[in-house]
mmCIF file with all atom_site columns, C-alpha atoms in Angstrom:
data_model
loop_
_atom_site.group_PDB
_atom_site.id
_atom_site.type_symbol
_atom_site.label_atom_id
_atom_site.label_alt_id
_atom_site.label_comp_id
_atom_site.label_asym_id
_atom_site.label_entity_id
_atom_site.label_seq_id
_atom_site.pdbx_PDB_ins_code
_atom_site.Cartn_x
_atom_site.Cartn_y
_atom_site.Cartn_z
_atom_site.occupancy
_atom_site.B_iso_or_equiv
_atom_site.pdbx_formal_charge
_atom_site.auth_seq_id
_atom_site.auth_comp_id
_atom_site.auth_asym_id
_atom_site.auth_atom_id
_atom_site.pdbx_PDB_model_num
ATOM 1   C CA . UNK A 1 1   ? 177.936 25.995 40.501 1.00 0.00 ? 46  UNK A CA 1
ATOM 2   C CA . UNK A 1 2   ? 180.183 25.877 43.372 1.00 0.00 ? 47  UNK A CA 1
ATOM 3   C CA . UNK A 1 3   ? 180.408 24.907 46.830 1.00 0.00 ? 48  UNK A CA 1
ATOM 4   C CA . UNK A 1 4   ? 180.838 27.170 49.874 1.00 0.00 ? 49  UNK A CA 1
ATOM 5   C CA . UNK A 1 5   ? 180.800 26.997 53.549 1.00 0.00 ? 50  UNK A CA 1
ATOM 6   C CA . UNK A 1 6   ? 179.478 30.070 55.421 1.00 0.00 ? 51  UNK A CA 1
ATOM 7   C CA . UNK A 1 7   ? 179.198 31.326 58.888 1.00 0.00 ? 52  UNK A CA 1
ATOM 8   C CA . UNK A 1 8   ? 176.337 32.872 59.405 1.00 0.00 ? 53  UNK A CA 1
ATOM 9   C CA . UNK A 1 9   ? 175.279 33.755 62.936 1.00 0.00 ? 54  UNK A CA 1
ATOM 10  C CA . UNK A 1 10  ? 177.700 31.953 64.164 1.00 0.00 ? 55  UNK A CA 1
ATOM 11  C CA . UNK A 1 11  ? 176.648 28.947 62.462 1.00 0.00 ? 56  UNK A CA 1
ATOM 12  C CA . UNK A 1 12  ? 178.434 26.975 59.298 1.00 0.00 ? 57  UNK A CA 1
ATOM 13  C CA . UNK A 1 13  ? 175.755 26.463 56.502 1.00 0.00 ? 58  UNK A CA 1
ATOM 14  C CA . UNK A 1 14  ? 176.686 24.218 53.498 1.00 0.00 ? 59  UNK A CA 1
ATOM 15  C CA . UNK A 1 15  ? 175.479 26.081 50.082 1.00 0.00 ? 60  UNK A CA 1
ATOM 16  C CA . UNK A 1 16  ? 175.664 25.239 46.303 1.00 0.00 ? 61  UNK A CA 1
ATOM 17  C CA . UNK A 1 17  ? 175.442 28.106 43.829 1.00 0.00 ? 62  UNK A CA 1
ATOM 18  C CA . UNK A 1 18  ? 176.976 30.225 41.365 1.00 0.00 ? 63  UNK A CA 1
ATOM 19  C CA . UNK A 1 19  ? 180.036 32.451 42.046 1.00 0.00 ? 64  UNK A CA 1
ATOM 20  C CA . UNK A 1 20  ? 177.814 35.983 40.579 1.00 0.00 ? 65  UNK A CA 1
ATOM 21  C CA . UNK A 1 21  ? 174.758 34.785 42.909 1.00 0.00 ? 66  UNK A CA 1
ATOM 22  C CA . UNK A 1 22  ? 173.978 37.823 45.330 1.00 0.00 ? 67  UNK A CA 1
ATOM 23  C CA . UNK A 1 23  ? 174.626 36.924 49.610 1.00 0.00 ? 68  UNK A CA 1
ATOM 24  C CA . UNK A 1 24  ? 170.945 38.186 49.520 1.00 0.00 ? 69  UNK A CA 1
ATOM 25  C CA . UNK A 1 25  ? 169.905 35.105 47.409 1.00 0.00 ? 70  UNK A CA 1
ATOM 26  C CA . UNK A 1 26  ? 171.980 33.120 49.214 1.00 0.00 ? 71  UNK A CA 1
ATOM 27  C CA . UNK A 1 27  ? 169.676 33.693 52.526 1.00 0.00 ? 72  UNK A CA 1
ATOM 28  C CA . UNK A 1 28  ? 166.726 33.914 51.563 1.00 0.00 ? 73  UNK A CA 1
ATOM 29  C CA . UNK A 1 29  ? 166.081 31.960 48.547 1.00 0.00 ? 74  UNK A CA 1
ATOM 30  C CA . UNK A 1 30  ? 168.683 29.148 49.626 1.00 0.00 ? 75  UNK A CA 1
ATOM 31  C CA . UNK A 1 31  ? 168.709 28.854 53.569 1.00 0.00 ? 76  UNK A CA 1
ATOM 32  C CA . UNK A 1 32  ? 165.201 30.306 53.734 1.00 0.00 ? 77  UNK A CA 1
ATOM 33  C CA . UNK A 1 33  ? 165.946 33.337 55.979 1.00 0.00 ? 78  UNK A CA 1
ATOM 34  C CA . UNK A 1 34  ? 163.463 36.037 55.249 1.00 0.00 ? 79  UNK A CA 1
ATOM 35  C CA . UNK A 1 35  ? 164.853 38.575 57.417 1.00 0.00 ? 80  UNK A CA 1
ATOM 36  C CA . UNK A 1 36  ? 167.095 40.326 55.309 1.00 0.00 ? 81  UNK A CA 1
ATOM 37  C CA . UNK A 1 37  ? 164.916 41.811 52.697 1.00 0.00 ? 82  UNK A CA 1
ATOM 38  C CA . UNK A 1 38  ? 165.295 42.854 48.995 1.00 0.00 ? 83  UNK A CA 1
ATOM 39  C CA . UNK A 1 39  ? 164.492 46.628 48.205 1.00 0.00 ? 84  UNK A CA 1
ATOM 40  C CA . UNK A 1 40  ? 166.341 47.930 45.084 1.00 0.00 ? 85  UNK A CA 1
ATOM 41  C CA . UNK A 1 41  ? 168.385 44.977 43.962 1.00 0.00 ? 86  UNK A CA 1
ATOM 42  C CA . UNK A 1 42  ? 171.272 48.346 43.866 1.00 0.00 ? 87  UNK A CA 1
ATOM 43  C CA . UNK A 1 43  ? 172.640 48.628 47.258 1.00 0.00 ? 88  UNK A CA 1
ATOM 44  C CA . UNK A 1 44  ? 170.713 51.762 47.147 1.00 0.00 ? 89  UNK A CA 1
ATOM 45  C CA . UNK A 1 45  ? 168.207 51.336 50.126 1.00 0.00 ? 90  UNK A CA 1
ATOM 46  C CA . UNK A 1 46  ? 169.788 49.564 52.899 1.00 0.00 ? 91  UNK A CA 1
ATOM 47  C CA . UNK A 1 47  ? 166.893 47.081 53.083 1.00 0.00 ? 92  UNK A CA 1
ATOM 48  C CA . UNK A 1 48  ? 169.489 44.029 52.509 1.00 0.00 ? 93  UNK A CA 1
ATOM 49  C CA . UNK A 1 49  ? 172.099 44.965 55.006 1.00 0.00 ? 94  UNK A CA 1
ATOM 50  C CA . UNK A 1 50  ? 173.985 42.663 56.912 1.00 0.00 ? 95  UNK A CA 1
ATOM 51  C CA . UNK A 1 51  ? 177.023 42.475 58.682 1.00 0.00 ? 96  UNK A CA 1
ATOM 52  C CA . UNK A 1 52  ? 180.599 40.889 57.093 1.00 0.00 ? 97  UNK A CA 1
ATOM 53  C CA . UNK A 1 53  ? 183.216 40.766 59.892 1.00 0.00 ? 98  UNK A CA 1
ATOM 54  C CA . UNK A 1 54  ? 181.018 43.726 62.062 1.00 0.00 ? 99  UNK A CA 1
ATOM 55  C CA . UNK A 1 55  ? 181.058 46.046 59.079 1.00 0.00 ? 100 UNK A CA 1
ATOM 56  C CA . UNK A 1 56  ? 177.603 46.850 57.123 1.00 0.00 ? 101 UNK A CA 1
ATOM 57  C CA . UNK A 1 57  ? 177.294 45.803 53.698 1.00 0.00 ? 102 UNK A CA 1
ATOM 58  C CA . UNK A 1 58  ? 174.250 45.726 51.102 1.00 0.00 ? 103 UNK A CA 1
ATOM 59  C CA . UNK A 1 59  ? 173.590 41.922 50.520 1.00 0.00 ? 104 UNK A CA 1
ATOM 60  C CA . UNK A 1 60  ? 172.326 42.095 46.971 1.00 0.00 ? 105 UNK A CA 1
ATOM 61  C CA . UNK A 1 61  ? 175.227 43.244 45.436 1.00 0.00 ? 106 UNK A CA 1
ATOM 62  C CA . UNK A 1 62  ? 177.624 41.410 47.709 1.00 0.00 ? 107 UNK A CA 1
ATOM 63  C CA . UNK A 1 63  ? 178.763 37.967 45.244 1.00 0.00 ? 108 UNK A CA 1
ATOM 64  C CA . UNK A 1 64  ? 178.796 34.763 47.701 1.00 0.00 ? 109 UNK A CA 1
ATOM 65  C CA . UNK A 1 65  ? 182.000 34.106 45.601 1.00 0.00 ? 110 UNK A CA 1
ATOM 66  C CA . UNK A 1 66  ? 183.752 37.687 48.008 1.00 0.00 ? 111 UNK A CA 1
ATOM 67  C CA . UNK A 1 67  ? 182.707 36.570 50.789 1.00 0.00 ? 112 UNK A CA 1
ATOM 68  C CA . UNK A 1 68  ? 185.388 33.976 51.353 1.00 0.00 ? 113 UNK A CA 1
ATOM 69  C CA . UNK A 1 69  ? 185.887 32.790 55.198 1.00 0.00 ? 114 UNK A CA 1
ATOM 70  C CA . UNK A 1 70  ? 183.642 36.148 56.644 1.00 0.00 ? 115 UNK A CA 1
ATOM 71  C CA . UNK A 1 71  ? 181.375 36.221 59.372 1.00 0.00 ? 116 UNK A CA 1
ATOM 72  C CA . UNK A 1 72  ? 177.913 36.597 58.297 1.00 0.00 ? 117 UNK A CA 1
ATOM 73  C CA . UNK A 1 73  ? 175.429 38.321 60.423 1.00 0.00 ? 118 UNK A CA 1
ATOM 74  C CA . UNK A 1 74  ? 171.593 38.658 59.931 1.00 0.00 ? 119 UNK A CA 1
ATOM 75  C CA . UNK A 1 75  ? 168.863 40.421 61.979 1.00 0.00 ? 120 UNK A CA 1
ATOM 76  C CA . UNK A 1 76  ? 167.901 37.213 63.285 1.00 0.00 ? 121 UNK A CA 1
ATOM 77  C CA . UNK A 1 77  ? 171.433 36.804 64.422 1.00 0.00 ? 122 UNK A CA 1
ATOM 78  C CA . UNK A 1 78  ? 171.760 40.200 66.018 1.00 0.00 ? 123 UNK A CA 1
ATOM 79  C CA . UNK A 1 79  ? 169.738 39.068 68.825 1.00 0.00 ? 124 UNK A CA 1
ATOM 80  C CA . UNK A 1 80  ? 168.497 35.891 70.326 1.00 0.00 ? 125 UNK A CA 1
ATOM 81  C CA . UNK A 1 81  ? 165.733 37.061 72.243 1.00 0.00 ? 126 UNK A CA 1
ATOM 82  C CA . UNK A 1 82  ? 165.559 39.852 70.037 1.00 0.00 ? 127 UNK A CA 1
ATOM 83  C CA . UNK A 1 83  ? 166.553 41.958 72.827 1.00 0.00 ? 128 UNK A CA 1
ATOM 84  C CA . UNK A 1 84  ? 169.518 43.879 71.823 1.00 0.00 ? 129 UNK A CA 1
ATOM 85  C CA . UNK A 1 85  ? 169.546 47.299 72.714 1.00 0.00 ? 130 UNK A CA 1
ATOM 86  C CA . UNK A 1 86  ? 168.816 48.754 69.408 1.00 0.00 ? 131 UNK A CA 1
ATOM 87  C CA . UNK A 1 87  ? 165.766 46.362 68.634 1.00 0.00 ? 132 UNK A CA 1
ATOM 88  C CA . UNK A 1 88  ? 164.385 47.011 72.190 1.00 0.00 ? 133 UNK A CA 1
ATOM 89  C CA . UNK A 1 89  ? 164.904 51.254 71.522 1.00 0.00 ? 134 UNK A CA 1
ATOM 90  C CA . UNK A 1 90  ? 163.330 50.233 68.175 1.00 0.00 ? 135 UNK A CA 1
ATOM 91  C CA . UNK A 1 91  ? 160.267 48.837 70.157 1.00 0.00 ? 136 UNK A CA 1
ATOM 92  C CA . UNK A 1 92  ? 160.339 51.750 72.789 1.00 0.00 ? 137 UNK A CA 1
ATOM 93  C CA . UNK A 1 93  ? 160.631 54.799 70.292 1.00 0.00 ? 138 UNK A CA 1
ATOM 94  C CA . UNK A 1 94  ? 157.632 52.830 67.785 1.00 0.00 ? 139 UNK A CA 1
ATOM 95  C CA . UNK A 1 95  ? 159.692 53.198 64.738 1.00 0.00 ? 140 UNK A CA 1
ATOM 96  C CA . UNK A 1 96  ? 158.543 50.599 62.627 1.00 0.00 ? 141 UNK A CA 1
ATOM 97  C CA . UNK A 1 97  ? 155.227 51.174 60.572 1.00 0.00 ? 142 UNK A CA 1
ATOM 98  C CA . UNK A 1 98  ? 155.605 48.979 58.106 1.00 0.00 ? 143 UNK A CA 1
ATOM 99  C CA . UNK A 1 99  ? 158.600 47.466 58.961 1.00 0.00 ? 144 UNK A CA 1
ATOM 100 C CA . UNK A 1 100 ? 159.654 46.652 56.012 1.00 0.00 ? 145 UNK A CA 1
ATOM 101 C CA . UNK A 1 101 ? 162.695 48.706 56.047 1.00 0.00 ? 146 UNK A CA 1
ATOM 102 C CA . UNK A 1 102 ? 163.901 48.332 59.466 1.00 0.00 ? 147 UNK A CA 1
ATOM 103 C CA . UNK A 1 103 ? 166.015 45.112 59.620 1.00 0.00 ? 148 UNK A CA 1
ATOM 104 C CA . UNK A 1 104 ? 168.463 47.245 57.407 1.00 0.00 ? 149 UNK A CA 1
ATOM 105 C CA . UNK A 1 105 ? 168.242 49.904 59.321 1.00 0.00 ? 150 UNK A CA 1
ATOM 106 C CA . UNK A 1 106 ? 168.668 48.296 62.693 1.00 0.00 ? 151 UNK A CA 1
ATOM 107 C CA . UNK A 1 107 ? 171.925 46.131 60.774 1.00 0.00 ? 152 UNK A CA 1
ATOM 108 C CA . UNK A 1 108 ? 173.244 49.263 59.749 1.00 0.00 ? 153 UNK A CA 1
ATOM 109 C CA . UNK A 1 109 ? 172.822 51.176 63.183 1.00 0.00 ? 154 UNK A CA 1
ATOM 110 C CA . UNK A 1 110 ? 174.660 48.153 64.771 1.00 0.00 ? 155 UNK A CA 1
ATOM 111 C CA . UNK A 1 111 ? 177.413 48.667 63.275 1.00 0.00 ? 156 UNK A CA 1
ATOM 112 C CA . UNK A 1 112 ? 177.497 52.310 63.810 1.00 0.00 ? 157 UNK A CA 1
ATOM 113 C CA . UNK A 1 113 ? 177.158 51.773 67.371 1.00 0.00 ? 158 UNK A CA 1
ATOM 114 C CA . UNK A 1 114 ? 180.175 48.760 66.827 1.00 0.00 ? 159 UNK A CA 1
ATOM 115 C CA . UNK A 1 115 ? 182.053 50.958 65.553 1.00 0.00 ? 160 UNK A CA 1
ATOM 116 C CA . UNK A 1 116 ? 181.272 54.333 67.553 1.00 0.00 ? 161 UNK A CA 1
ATOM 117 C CA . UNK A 1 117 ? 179.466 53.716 70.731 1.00 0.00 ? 162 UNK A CA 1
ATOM 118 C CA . UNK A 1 118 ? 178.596 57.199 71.349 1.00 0.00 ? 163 UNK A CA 1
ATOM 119 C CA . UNK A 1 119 ? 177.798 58.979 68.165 1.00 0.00 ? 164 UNK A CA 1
ATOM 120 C CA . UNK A 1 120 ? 176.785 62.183 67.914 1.00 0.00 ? 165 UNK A CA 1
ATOM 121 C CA . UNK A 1 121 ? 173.264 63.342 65.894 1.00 0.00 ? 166 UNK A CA 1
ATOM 122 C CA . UNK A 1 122 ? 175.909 64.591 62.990 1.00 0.00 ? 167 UNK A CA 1
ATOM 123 C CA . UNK A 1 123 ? 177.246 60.970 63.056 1.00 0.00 ? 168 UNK A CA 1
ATOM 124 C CA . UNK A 1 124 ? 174.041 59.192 63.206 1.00 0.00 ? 169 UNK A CA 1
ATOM 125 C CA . UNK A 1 125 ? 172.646 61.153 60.363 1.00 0.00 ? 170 UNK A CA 1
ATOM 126 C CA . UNK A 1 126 ? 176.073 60.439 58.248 1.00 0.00 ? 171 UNK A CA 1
ATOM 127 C CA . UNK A 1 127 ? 175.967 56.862 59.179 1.00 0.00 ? 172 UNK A CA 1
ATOM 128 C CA . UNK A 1 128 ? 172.380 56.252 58.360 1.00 0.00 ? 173 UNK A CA 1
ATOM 129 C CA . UNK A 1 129 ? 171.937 58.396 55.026 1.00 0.00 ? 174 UNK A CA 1
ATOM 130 C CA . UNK A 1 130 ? 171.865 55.651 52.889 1.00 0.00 ? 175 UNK A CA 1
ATOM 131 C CA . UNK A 1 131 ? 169.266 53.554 54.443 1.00 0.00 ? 176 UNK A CA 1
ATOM 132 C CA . UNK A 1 132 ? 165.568 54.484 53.290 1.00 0.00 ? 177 UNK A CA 1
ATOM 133 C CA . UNK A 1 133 ? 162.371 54.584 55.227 1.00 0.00 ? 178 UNK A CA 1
ATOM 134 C CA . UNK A 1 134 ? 159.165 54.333 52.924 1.00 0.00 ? 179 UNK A CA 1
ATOM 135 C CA . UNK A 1 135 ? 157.702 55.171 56.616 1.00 0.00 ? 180 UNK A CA 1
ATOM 136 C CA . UNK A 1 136 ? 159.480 58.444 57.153 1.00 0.00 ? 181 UNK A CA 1
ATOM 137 C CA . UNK A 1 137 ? 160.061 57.282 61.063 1.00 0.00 ? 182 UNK A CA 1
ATOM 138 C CA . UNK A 1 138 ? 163.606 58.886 60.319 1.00 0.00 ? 183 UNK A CA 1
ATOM 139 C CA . UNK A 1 139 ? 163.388 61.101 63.488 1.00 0.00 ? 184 UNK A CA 1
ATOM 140 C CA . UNK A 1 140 ? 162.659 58.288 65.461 1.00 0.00 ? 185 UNK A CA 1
ATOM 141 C CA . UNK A 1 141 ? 165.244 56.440 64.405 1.00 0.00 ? 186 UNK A CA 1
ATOM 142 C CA . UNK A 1 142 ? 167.578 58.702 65.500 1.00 0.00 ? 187 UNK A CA 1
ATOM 143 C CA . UNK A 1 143 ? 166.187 58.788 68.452 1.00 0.00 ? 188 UNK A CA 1
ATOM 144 C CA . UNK A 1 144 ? 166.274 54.899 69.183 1.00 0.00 ? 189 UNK A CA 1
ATOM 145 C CA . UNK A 1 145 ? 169.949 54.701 68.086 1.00 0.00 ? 190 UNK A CA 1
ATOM 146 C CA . UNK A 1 146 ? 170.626 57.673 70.655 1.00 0.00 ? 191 UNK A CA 1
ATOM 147 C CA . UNK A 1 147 ? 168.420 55.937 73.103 1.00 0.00 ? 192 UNK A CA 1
ATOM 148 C CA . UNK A 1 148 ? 170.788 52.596 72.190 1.00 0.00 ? 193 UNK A CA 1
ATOM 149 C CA . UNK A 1 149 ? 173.538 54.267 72.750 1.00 0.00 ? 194 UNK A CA 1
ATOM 150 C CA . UNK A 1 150 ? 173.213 55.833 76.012 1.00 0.00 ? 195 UNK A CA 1
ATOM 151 C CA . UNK A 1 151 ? 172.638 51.715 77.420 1.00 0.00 ? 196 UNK A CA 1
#
């Protein structure tokens, strides 16, 4: 066991645990935030994505031992209010069904947007290919990130 100091939304949390021990773990099991969710336990899904230093990456097979001095953000760090645009186009377009999925996918479209502001549908598609929907709502996810985008 070993001792780390994280930020994590912009906060510095104090954990204890073993070097191999998924970020995914980490948040929900040890600092008892649910948001980020498990899916596949393979970075296949997108269901565990959060942000290290603005870039998306699949917090189950992330070791809290390479995370080292990052930046850690969660969905319930994207927002305060839980009004940024993406969450409110979320809202507007009715993606979620079961919702399940959608912190991931909302993580992952933030940094999209981050990273390209204006993306086009080819982009969009490219960006978000790896995140699953057991929903199917992928149409209107598009469509909120475009709607996102466009604010």
């Amino acid at each position: 066991m070993e001792n780390y100091t994280l930020t994590i939304n912009g906060k510095k949390q104090e954990v204890t645990a073993t070097p191999d021990m998924p970020l995914l773990w980490v948040l929900r099991d040890l600092l008892d935030m649910k948001g980020t969710k498990f899916g596949c336990g393979q970075a296949l899904c997108g269901a565990c994505t959060v942000h290290l230093d603005e870039v998306a990456v699949r917090s189950c097979s992330l070791p809290i031992s390479e995370v080292k001095n990052g930046k850690i953000t969660t969905i319930e760090g994207l927002s305060e209010k839980g009004d940024h645009p993406l969450q409110e186009a979320w809202v507007e377009h009715v993606v979620p069904q079961c919702g399940y999925y959608q912190g991931g996918q909302i993580m992952t479209a933030a940094a999209l947007l981050k990273q390209n502001p204006n993306p086009t549908e080819a982009e969009i598609e490219a960006a978000m290919q790896g995140n699953l929907c057991r929903c199917g709502t992928y149409n209107r996810i598009k469509a909120a990130i475009q709607t996102a985008a466009s604010r």
